[in-house]
Amino acid sequence: MSTIRLTLDQVDPYEKNPRSKPNDNFLNIKASIEARGLDTLMWVTRRPGSKRYVLAKGGGTRYRALRQLWEETQDRKFFEIDFNYCEYRSEADLLAGHMSENLNRGEMCFWDKAKGYVDLKHEIEGNFGDLTYDAMVAKFKELGMPDIGKSSLALYQFAFDYLHTLGDATYGLTMLAVRDVLQPGYNLCLRLLNKSPKSDYDFDGQIWQPTLRAFGCTSVEDPDWHALMVSVEGALAEALQLDLGTLQGMLAGLKTSGRAATWEELLPSPPTSPTSHNDTGAGSSDNEDDWLAGNQTPGGGGNIAPAGTDPGVRVNTTPRTFARAPADGDRPPPELVAQKEAEQRNRATESAGEVKKAPPSPATSGNGNTPEAVNPPVSATVSPLFSGSRRVGAEHQKRALHELAIQLASHSKTLDRLVVTNDALPMGWMIDLPLDVLAGTPLPPLAKQIFWFLARASFQIAIGLEQADRVAGSTFAKFLAAASPEQWELVKPDDGFDFLMSWLIDPEHVSLAMPAMRMLALTRDLLANHPDEFLDLSKVLDFQELQQSHQERRHLQEQEDLAYYIENGASPDMVRRIFPAADLPEIRFRPGRIAEIDLKTAQRLYDVWDDLCLQIVSERTRYIRLHQVFPDTTMASLYSAINDLG
């Protein structure tokens, strides 16, 4: 070992630094160096054939602090300093030196440990080829690394290979989360898929990684890993054309029965008697026929749990059919009874080899046309949306949307079991309202949020206002018929759609955010990939007009934001970055001098900025919110301070 004096320009930070998570104590370290200098010298080495030095054995945070102090003060004591020099041995030795330094300080999160160990493993394999776990652990010890068990190394490898698409949410990973939730969940889902008729389905590419990517966008702090696995199970259920409850039961059965169980053995057995698949009313088509024939009343039966379901596992009910009687009686309308009886007679004659046309029902004219005064209930209405053949992919996505809607509604006792089938609507379902809303009772706050989201997702508000017959027979239809601006307040959230942000950033709402985000993604895919399924929807919703209106509002908001920036002292560099389309020569800037921000204020500023980064996607809006917290600081000064942080 020797000591060598170098300038910062002669030294490069280590480009493969295993610690990627920013040091929370950076500002304190920087302040300490400014006041006292370095307590210990940093280490450097030089690769063969290179004139540049590179940091060895850690030091990345101190190097960054010195860089900032030199740029801010131009004091050469921060620029020209002494380093400890060590001979270069290998890339593996260089990486191990940085790993050991950070591990000994206890400053590495699980993800950085996993990535560091796997990177080191790859470096060693590059020199010695594939090694057994025992041989690899021995190599780690030779490089001075702390002891590591084979099981820990296997978990690090799994995290590196399969969890990287979580993005910044990887920093929330723990050994327990990977060992007890994610790895066993991944393996169990993959085992079930391999037993299914779709064993060649791309689980990683089509289910696992897309779900993790979406989760990582919404669950950066304190992620709920169990909620993530529920989302994975939901995506797998959709791919296998199962409802979520059935799939969860099959997973539970596979977990207890071992690898010997077959797909057929894991599938739940069908009920032996006609039992309703929900606990609120209408059930299977057979039950509906019995009710229409007068043999039973709606509302009986209970949930049928899939075979192998563990106690406590929530099982989604099969979406119930929207086929309720009018408010003036428990019996279904006569015209629907007649239609059902005619269908049954047709089926009987067709099975005997003779096809006959059903006679007109009592509510129809002699030519079979229903008079305009008669509005058949929703379950008997055939929407022009779905005339002709349907694409299977679209049907699966709609079914998945329906199940996700049920999952969302179940979070509210008021709305639970009110997601109903409605083939007259483009998505094939709707969210109904409880009867007491008609009497003026408002929905509870959470129920308002869920109702508003689902009512918009099903397009029932826009369509119901234009074509009331497509939601006929529902409490929602009666509400629409009598709704006034005051009555809309009974079902509409006070903050419009702002509640979605709360769902996304509040860890307690992850069980709401995940199905909501998945519904948005599925709806977008449906509209993009199956436009012919939604031709009728375009008659009610003018998407071109909506898009144009959105662009106009966006442009207006951008102009208002730009005016705010200029009024509060933004610099040309800041405007060029935040408003790339702005015409800078036409703008009269008045940023003034960029003020120095004291250490205490800077620490608070960075804390506020970190919170804003988690809450707000738009950088433009983040700076406005930041300035509102620090109104006495110019936008240019805030921009400079944040750039120094980065």
XYZ file of C-alpha atoms in Angstrom:
646
model
C 0.000 0.000 0.000
C 1.191 3.510 -0.793
C -0.210 7.042 -0.676
C -0.593 9.062 -3.857
C -1.782 12.631 -4.426
C -4.278 13.049 -7.276
C -6.876 15.492 -8.532
C -10.501 14.468 -8.870
C -10.140 14.753 -12.648
C -7.604 11.913 -12.595
C -9.951 9.558 -10.728
C -13.123 7.893 -11.992
C -15.894 6.481 -9.787
C -16.247 2.716 -10.107
C -18.654 2.143 -13.003
C -20.014 -1.120 -11.568
C -20.710 0.213 -8.097
C -22.865 -2.499 -6.453
C -24.651 0.093 -4.362
C -27.252 1.779 -6.545
C -29.582 3.094 -3.848
C -28.676 6.708 -2.947
C -27.074 7.234 0.450
C -29.628 8.765 2.804
C -26.798 10.442 4.771
C -25.267 12.176 1.746
C -25.866 15.733 2.962
C -24.450 14.951 6.410
C -21.379 13.341 4.857
C -20.913 16.338 2.572
C -21.227 18.768 5.491
C -18.712 16.765 7.522
C -16.169 16.781 4.684
C -16.636 20.526 4.212
C -16.045 21.174 7.930
C -13.358 18.600 8.767
C -12.082 17.077 5.553
C -11.871 13.330 5.003
C -11.622 11.179 8.121
C -10.079 8.310 6.138
C -8.397 8.261 2.756
C -10.172 6.730 -0.204
C -8.634 3.853 -2.156
C -7.773 3.867 -5.848
C -6.238 1.428 -8.309
C -5.314 1.514 -11.990
C -6.192 -1.096 -14.586
C -3.370 -2.417 -16.794
C -2.736 -0.171 -19.810
C -4.904 2.688 -18.468
C -3.732 6.148 -17.450
C -6.884 6.694 -15.378
C -7.316 5.774 -11.738
C -10.536 4.220 -10.456
C -12.008 4.074 -6.965
C -11.433 0.816 -5.082
C -12.994 -0.419 -1.834
C -15.958 1.960 -1.798
C -15.757 5.732 -1.567
C -18.448 6.610 -4.120
C -20.445 8.864 -1.769
C -17.356 10.746 -0.546
C -16.151 11.211 -4.124
C -19.526 12.680 -5.133
C -19.506 15.020 -2.113
C -15.989 16.251 -2.975
C -17.050 16.878 -6.561
C -19.947 19.051 -5.441
C -17.824 20.944 -2.897
C -15.180 21.668 -5.540
C -17.793 22.941 -8.024
C -19.448 25.101 -5.365
C -16.352 26.557 -3.673
C -13.462 26.131 -6.144
C -11.360 25.411 -3.061
C -8.506 23.124 -4.191
C -8.493 21.268 -0.885
C -11.588 19.494 -2.221
C -10.016 18.897 -5.642
C -6.450 17.757 -4.972
C -6.300 15.112 -2.240
C -4.373 12.071 -1.053
C -5.513 8.515 -1.873
C -4.412 5.085 -0.749
C -3.185 3.106 -3.754
C -3.541 -0.678 -4.159
C -2.367 -2.876 -7.027
C -4.977 -4.041 -9.505
C -5.611 -7.810 -9.419
C -8.796 -8.524 -11.352
C -12.273 -7.171 -12.028
C -13.647 -9.709 -9.574
C -11.271 -8.437 -6.884
C -12.242 -4.825 -7.647
C -15.966 -5.591 -7.390
C -15.429 -7.652 -4.232
C -13.576 -4.721 -2.651
C -16.547 -2.414 -3.174
C -18.991 -5.101 -2.033
C -17.059 -5.846 1.170
C -16.762 -2.170 2.082
C -20.515 -1.576 1.734
C -21.491 -4.838 3.445
C -19.227 -4.136 6.406
C -20.853 -0.723 6.796
C -24.297 -2.330 6.667
C -25.343 0.092 3.945
C -26.686 -2.262 1.261
C -30.325 -3.081 0.682
C -31.391 -6.584 -0.348
C -31.569 -5.719 -4.046
C -28.084 -4.218 -4.140
C -26.736 -7.280 -2.325
C -28.449 -9.589 -4.796
C -27.201 -7.687 -7.841
C -23.699 -7.375 -6.377
C -23.359 -11.070 -5.566
C -24.670 -12.142 -8.969
C -22.380 -9.684 -10.770
C -19.447 -11.035 -8.763
C -20.525 -14.588 -9.586
C -20.508 -13.711 -13.301
C -17.025 -12.191 -13.008
C -15.714 -15.357 -11.347
C -17.398 -17.600 -13.926
C -15.751 -15.529 -16.645
C -12.388 -16.603 -15.253
C -13.085 -20.147 -14.007
C -16.201 -21.302 -15.908
C -19.327 -22.732 -14.273
C -18.810 -23.655 -10.630
C -20.878 -25.502 -8.054
C -22.382 -23.450 -5.270
C -19.758 -24.784 -2.821
C -16.934 -23.831 -5.167
C -18.467 -20.393 -5.753
C -18.795 -19.689 -2.026
C -15.162 -20.703 -1.622
C -14.145 -18.182 -4.293
C -16.103 -15.490 -2.478
C -14.113 -16.199 0.682
C -10.836 -15.994 -1.248
C -11.825 -12.496 -2.347
C -12.448 -11.441 1.260
C -16.233 -11.510 1.072
C -18.315 -12.205 4.208
C -19.715 -15.731 4.587
C -22.880 -16.429 2.581
C -25.040 -19.536 2.615
C -25.948 -21.444 -0.516
C -29.652 -20.754 0.046
C -29.023 -17.005 0.261
C -27.042 -17.079 -2.966
C -29.883 -18.981 -4.677
C -32.377 -16.322 -3.533
C -30.102 -13.557 -4.826
C -29.945 -15.318 -8.186
C -33.739 -15.636 -8.313
C -34.189 -11.951 -7.479
C -31.652 -10.915 -10.123
C -33.218 -13.110 -12.819
C -36.937 -12.618 -12.142
C -37.537 -9.448 -10.098
C -35.566 -6.790 -11.977
C -38.658 -5.411 -13.769
C -39.974 -4.106 -10.437
C -37.921 -0.968 -11.073
C -37.441 1.197 -7.984
C -39.719 -1.146 -6.027
C -36.742 -3.540 -5.921
C -35.354 -1.351 -3.127
C -38.278 -2.522 -0.980
C -37.395 -6.198 -1.394
C -36.361 -8.197 1.665
C -34.968 -11.661 2.144
C -38.217 -12.737 3.808
C -40.385 -11.360 0.987
C -38.404 -13.233 -1.660
C -38.041 -16.441 0.337
C -41.583 -16.709 1.722
C -43.778 -14.982 -0.878
C -42.317 -14.262 -4.296
C -40.160 -17.284 -5.094
C -42.670 -19.908 -3.837
C -45.511 -17.975 -5.502
C -43.661 -17.875 -8.811
C -42.823 -21.578 -8.664
C -46.369 -22.602 -7.733
C -47.973 -20.579 -10.548
C -45.480 -21.954 -13.064
C -46.112 -25.530 -11.894
C -49.853 -25.107 -12.351
C -49.404 -23.595 -15.809
C -47.150 -26.483 -16.832
C -49.908 -28.932 -15.874
C -52.547 -27.036 -17.852
C -53.534 -27.447 -21.517
C -51.609 -24.192 -22.107
C -48.282 -25.460 -20.813
C -46.438 -23.718 -23.666
C -47.761 -20.285 -22.622
C -45.000 -17.725 -21.974
C -45.446 -17.228 -18.234
C -42.467 -14.906 -17.800
C -43.082 -12.749 -20.854
C -46.878 -12.541 -20.782
C -47.763 -12.713 -17.078
C -44.910 -12.395 -14.578
C -42.811 -9.557 -15.970
C -45.729 -7.338 -17.176
C -47.441 -7.669 -13.786
C -44.224 -6.822 -11.928
C -43.621 -3.858 -14.214
C -47.099 -2.451 -13.522
C -46.706 -3.094 -9.784
C -43.341 -1.306 -9.739
C -44.962 1.815 -11.188
C -47.435 2.114 -8.317
C -45.851 0.513 -5.248
C -42.397 2.001 -4.705
C -42.563 2.460 -0.931
C -43.484 -0.376 1.434
C -44.725 -2.701 -1.345
C -47.404 -5.273 -0.516
C -45.865 -8.451 -1.966
C -48.935 -10.538 -1.194
C -51.014 -8.101 -3.272
C -48.492 -8.516 -6.081
C -48.978 -12.289 -6.055
C -52.772 -11.826 -6.172
C -52.284 -9.730 -9.310
C -50.070 -12.435 -10.822
C -52.720 -15.029 -10.017
C -55.364 -12.819 -11.634
C -53.313 -12.561 -14.841
C -52.737 -16.326 -14.846
C -56.454 -16.963 -14.288
C -57.221 -14.773 -17.275
C -54.734 -16.656 -19.449
C -56.207 -20.013 -18.390
C -59.802 -18.756 -18.774
C -60.599 -19.370 -15.113
C -62.078 -17.100 -12.497
C -59.643 -16.007 -9.818
C -61.303 -18.013 -7.060
C -61.065 -21.252 -9.031
C -57.404 -20.665 -9.797
C -56.580 -19.868 -6.179
C -58.292 -23.085 -5.130
C -56.273 -25.054 -7.668
C -53.039 -23.454 -6.437
C -53.954 -24.379 -2.874
C -54.698 -27.938 -3.982
C -51.412 -28.191 -5.866
C -49.506 -26.898 -2.859
C -50.959 -29.559 -0.555
C -51.097 -32.480 -2.995
C -47.559 -32.201 -4.358
C -46.334 -32.623 -7.901
C -48.308 -35.796 -8.601
C -51.690 -34.053 -8.988
C -52.945 -33.710 -12.568
C -54.767 -30.747 -14.084
C -58.044 -32.673 -14.118
C -57.659 -33.608 -10.469
C -57.048 -29.991 -9.507
C -60.092 -28.644 -11.361
C -63.073 -28.154 -9.009
C -65.902 -30.627 -9.403
C -69.163 -29.149 -10.763
C -72.082 -28.940 -8.323
C -74.500 -31.874 -8.399
C -77.583 -29.699 -7.921
C -78.571 -26.373 -9.439
C -77.123 -24.031 -6.814
C -76.636 -20.309 -7.240
C -73.000 -19.247 -7.693
C -73.545 -16.052 -5.775
C -75.217 -15.146 -2.561
C -77.385 -12.292 -3.799
C -79.832 -13.568 -6.375
C -79.580 -14.637 -9.985
C -77.160 -17.449 -10.639
C -76.589 -19.857 -13.510
C -78.709 -19.901 -16.648
C -80.462 -23.041 -15.381
C -81.474 -21.302 -12.192
C -82.668 -18.338 -14.195
C -84.862 -20.637 -16.288
C -86.303 -22.166 -13.098
C -87.081 -18.727 -11.737
C -88.653 -17.623 -14.994
C -90.754 -20.759 -15.016
C -91.929 -19.973 -11.483
C -90.235 -22.970 -9.825
C -88.063 -20.943 -7.418
C -87.540 -17.425 -6.181
C -84.376 -15.498 -6.839
C -81.901 -15.133 -4.027
C -81.270 -18.662 -2.785
C -78.070 -20.595 -2.587
C -74.563 -19.657 -1.603
C -70.988 -19.630 -2.829
C -69.455 -22.864 -4.051
C -65.825 -22.954 -2.949
C -63.445 -24.565 -5.438
C -61.969 -27.883 -4.447
C -58.777 -27.553 -2.433
C -59.421 -23.977 -1.263
C -57.830 -23.267 2.088
C -59.999 -21.721 4.812
C -59.707 -17.954 4.666
C -58.891 -17.783 0.955
C -61.252 -15.314 -0.685
C -63.057 -16.849 -3.630
C -64.628 -14.577 -6.232
C -68.180 -15.496 -7.075
C -69.186 -16.091 -10.663
C -70.503 -12.790 -12.084
C -74.236 -12.820 -11.502
C -76.563 -12.245 -14.416
C -78.512 -9.011 -14.490
C -82.008 -10.456 -14.760
C -84.106 -8.905 -12.058
C -87.852 -8.365 -11.992
C -89.433 -4.922 -12.268
C -90.013 -3.098 -9.031
C -93.739 -3.890 -8.939
C -93.368 -7.627 -8.351
C -91.117 -10.583 -7.732
C -92.221 -12.324 -10.916
C -90.307 -11.575 -14.141
C -92.055 -9.600 -16.897
C -94.603 -11.653 -18.914
C -92.870 -10.932 -22.210
C -89.568 -12.361 -20.823
C -91.359 -15.457 -19.512
C -92.963 -15.935 -22.921
C -89.649 -15.504 -24.680
C -87.950 -18.054 -22.431
C -90.785 -20.552 -22.924
C -90.529 -20.062 -26.690
C -86.783 -20.671 -26.584
C -87.313 -23.882 -24.631
C -89.925 -25.080 -27.143
C -87.531 -24.298 -30.009
C -84.752 -26.287 -28.326
C -87.112 -29.220 -27.859
C -88.238 -29.228 -31.486
C -84.696 -28.745 -32.782
C -83.507 -31.772 -30.819
C -86.298 -33.768 -32.495
C -85.069 -32.742 -35.945
C -87.706 -30.110 -36.605
C -87.032 -26.378 -36.501
C -89.993 -24.102 -35.903
C -90.219 -20.362 -35.517
C -91.323 -19.276 -32.068
C -94.738 -17.662 -31.993
C -94.824 -13.985 -31.092
C -95.063 -13.286 -27.376
C -98.132 -11.529 -25.963
C -96.189 -8.289 -25.834
C -95.335 -8.326 -29.530
C -97.279 -7.564 -32.662
C -98.142 -10.174 -35.210
C -94.971 -9.580 -37.200
C -92.828 -10.339 -34.162
C -91.672 -6.765 -33.595
C -91.758 -5.398 -30.089
C -93.751 -2.153 -29.808
C -91.652 0.878 -28.923
C -93.554 1.281 -25.667
C -92.247 -2.036 -24.383
C -88.679 -1.997 -23.073
C -87.421 -5.530 -22.442
C -85.191 -5.937 -19.403
C -81.459 -5.803 -19.895
C -80.900 -9.545 -19.903
C -83.247 -9.909 -22.887
C -81.833 -6.975 -24.837
C -79.487 -7.781 -27.712
C -77.023 -4.961 -28.210
C -75.998 -4.139 -31.782
C -72.520 -3.997 -30.368
C -72.359 -7.762 -30.235
C -74.148 -8.749 -33.414
C -72.231 -11.304 -35.442
C -69.196 -13.224 -34.237
C -67.091 -12.106 -31.297
C -63.375 -12.378 -30.998
C -62.336 -14.786 -28.295
C -59.540 -12.508 -27.071
C -61.965 -9.670 -26.451
C -64.335 -11.947 -24.550
C -61.563 -13.134 -22.250
C -60.522 -9.562 -21.532
C -64.107 -8.542 -20.796
C -64.479 -11.487 -18.448
C -61.286 -10.440 -16.691
C -62.585 -6.876 -16.407
C -65.822 -8.192 -14.910
C -63.943 -10.215 -12.283
C -61.689 -7.262 -11.440
C -64.795 -5.083 -11.040
C -66.236 -7.631 -8.612
C -62.944 -7.604 -6.729
C -63.010 -3.807 -6.442
C -66.660 -3.632 -5.388
C -66.057 -6.221 -2.666
C -64.048 -3.619 -0.739
C -67.295 -1.771 -0.002
C -70.090 -3.451 1.949
C -72.484 -1.067 0.222
C -71.474 -2.153 -3.292
C -70.469 -5.776 -2.708
C -72.443 -8.037 -5.093
C -73.757 -5.082 -7.099
C -71.501 -5.669 -10.119
C -73.924 -7.295 -12.545
C -73.908 -8.691 -16.067
C -75.367 -6.406 -18.737
C -74.855 -7.560 -22.315
C -76.362 -4.311 -23.593
C -73.266 -2.414 -22.443
C -69.961 -2.624 -24.307
C -68.033 -4.227 -21.446
C -70.812 -6.707 -20.658
C -71.291 -5.589 -17.039
C -72.222 -2.603 -14.903
C -72.205 -1.477 -11.277
C -75.672 -0.976 -9.835
C -76.726 1.212 -6.901
C -78.338 0.250 -3.599
C -82.039 1.093 -3.341
C -81.602 3.567 -0.479
C -79.811 5.962 -2.847
C -83.215 6.572 -4.457
C -84.427 7.713 -1.049
C -81.616 10.275 -0.814
C -79.058 8.311 1.193
C -75.528 9.123 -0.056
C -72.957 6.429 -0.644
C -70.127 6.259 1.929
C -66.911 7.982 0.755
C -65.080 4.811 -0.303
C -68.201 3.458 -2.008
C -68.459 6.726 -3.967
C -64.900 6.286 -5.237
C -65.386 2.673 -6.241
C -68.787 3.313 -7.845
C -67.510 6.284 -9.828
C -64.492 4.367 -11.108
C -66.519 1.305 -12.126
C -69.390 3.333 -13.601
C -66.899 5.137 -15.806
C -65.036 1.927 -16.673
C -68.272 0.267 -17.827
C -69.339 3.382 -19.805
C -72.781 3.033 -18.193
C -73.141 6.729 -17.323
C -72.485 8.066 -20.818
C -74.552 5.351 -22.469
C -77.339 5.407 -19.891
C -77.844 9.143 -20.328
C -78.184 8.714 -24.100
C -79.903 5.314 -24.308
C -81.715 4.608 -21.055
C -83.118 1.286 -22.314
C -79.643 -0.241 -22.169
C -79.627 -0.025 -18.362
C -83.381 -0.617 -17.940
C -84.563 -2.569 -14.928
C -81.724 -1.425 -12.677
C -81.705 0.888 -9.688
C -79.121 2.884 -11.598
C -81.669 3.447 -14.411
C -84.188 4.811 -11.925
C -81.512 7.045 -10.465
C -80.649 8.387 -13.939
C -84.291 9.088 -14.711
C -84.678 11.334 -11.660
C -81.116 12.594 -11.220
C -80.534 16.280 -10.608
C -77.172 17.987 -10.005
C -77.799 17.690 -6.265
C -78.607 13.983 -6.532
C -75.360 13.261 -8.405
C -73.570 14.344 -5.232
C -75.016 11.218 -3.582
C -72.807 8.972 -5.730
C -69.978 11.201 -7.005
C -66.690 11.606 -5.051
C -66.059 15.088 -3.719
C -62.619 15.234 -5.365
C -63.548 13.955 -8.822
C -60.903 11.415 -9.814
C -58.215 12.670 -7.429
C -58.875 9.628 -5.254
C -56.981 7.544 -7.814
C -53.741 9.198 -6.719
C -54.488 8.216 -3.124
C -55.068 4.636 -4.253
C -51.733 4.614 -6.086
C -49.472 6.120 -3.421
C -51.069 4.943 -0.157
C -49.747 1.472 0.804
C -53.048 0.774 2.562
C -54.874 1.123 -0.777
C -52.715 -1.237 -2.837
C -55.573 -3.756 -2.915
C -57.622 -1.066 -4.690
C -54.819 0.258 -6.889
C -53.777 -3.063 -8.412
C -57.172 -4.127 -9.853
C -57.891 -0.517 -10.887
C -54.596 -0.234 -12.797
C -55.170 -3.602 -14.402
C -58.680 -2.565 -15.461
C -57.317 0.587 -17.085
C -54.679 -1.412 -18.967
C -57.193 -4.042 -20.119
C -59.651 -1.359 -21.269
C -56.954 0.414 -23.235
C -55.938 -2.856 -24.903
C -59.561 -3.697 -25.708
C -60.236 -0.373 -27.384
C -56.954 -0.530 -29.320
C -56.992 -4.183 -30.411
C -60.730 -4.766 -30.948
C -62.096 -1.491 -32.355
C -64.869 -3.278 -34.257
C -66.295 -4.448 -30.924
C -66.897 -0.837 -29.927
C -68.338 0.747 -33.060
C -71.626 1.360 -31.278
C -69.821 3.001 -28.381
C -68.435 5.670 -30.693
C -72.018 6.835 -31.353
C -72.326 7.770 -27.700
C -68.744 8.835 -27.015
C -67.000 10.983 -29.630
C -63.416 9.845 -29.015
C -62.011 12.333 -31.520
C -63.808 15.176 -29.786
C -62.684 13.896 -26.390
C -59.091 13.685 -27.586
C -59.218 17.180 -29.080
C -60.762 18.551 -25.900
C -58.068 16.833 -23.837
C -55.316 18.301 -26.019
C -56.812 21.788 -25.712
C -57.004 21.510 -21.935
C -53.451 20.177 -21.839
C -52.158 23.069 -23.965
C -53.975 25.619 -21.819
C -52.569 24.070 -18.641
C -49.057 24.129 -20.114
C -49.399 27.848 -20.923
C -50.625 28.571 -17.388
C -47.734 26.595 -15.907
C -45.201 28.392 -18.115
C -46.565 31.742 -16.945
C -46.169 30.580 -13.331
C -42.556 29.574 -13.986
C -41.646 32.930 -15.579
C -43.470 34.930 -12.896
C -41.528 33.121 -10.163
C -38.032 33.420 -11.565
C -37.368 30.400 -13.785
C -34.105 30.454 -15.751
C -33.792 29.843 -19.517
C -32.086 26.505 -18.829
C -34.968 25.429 -16.634
C -37.623 26.423 -19.173
C -35.690 24.743 -21.972
C -35.718 21.503 -19.945
C -39.279 21.617 -18.640
C -40.976 23.235 -21.670
C -39.050 21.970 -24.729
C -41.632 23.434 -27.150
C -41.503 26.935 -25.651
C -40.288 29.832 -27.838
C -37.453 31.119 -25.631
C -36.607 34.299 -27.631
C -40.158 35.546 -27.017
C -39.918 35.105 -23.248
C -38.772 37.896 -20.913
C -36.936 36.111 -18.107
C -36.320 37.590 -14.671
C -34.655 34.856 -12.625
C -32.298 37.153 -10.724
C -29.317 35.719 -8.889
C -29.428 32.029 -8.044
C -29.427 32.112 -4.274
C -27.406 29.804 -2.066
C -29.585 27.503 0.048
C -28.417 26.752 3.569
C -27.868 23.162 4.653
C -30.967 22.924 6.854
C -33.241 24.304 4.136
C -31.592 22.078 1.539
C -32.260 18.976 3.640
C -35.934 19.918 3.973
C -36.116 20.776 0.278
C -34.720 17.385 -0.720
C -37.141 15.601 1.603
C -40.088 17.454 0.053
C -38.770 16.710 -3.440
C -38.454 12.997 -2.675
C -42.075 12.944 -1.484
C -43.225 14.787 -4.601
C -41.363 12.334 -6.839
C -43.357 9.510 -5.273
C -46.680 11.325 -5.600
C -46.513 13.244 -8.892
C -45.399 11.921 -12.263
C -45.077 15.296 -14.036
C -41.754 17.036 -13.361
C -43.375 20.338 -14.359
C -46.025 19.983 -11.669
C -43.479 18.820 -9.090
C -41.531 22.087 -9.381
C -44.721 24.130 -8.982
C -45.635 22.188 -5.832
C -42.056 22.585 -4.562
C -42.181 26.343 -5.089
C -45.483 26.529 -3.230
C -43.702 24.990 -0.230
C -40.706 27.347 -0.636
C -42.364 30.514 -2.059
C -39.443 32.798 -1.134
C -37.016 30.807 -3.294
C -36.947 31.417 -7.044
C -37.711 28.596 -9.440
C -34.171 28.920 -10.827
C -32.678 28.403 -7.346
C -34.896 25.376 -6.734
C -33.899 23.938 -10.099
C -30.211 24.444 -9.335
C -30.542 22.810 -5.917
C -32.352 19.764 -7.299
C -29.758 19.391 -10.058
C -27.020 19.443 -7.426
C -28.864 16.665 -5.616
C -28.920 14.550 -8.797
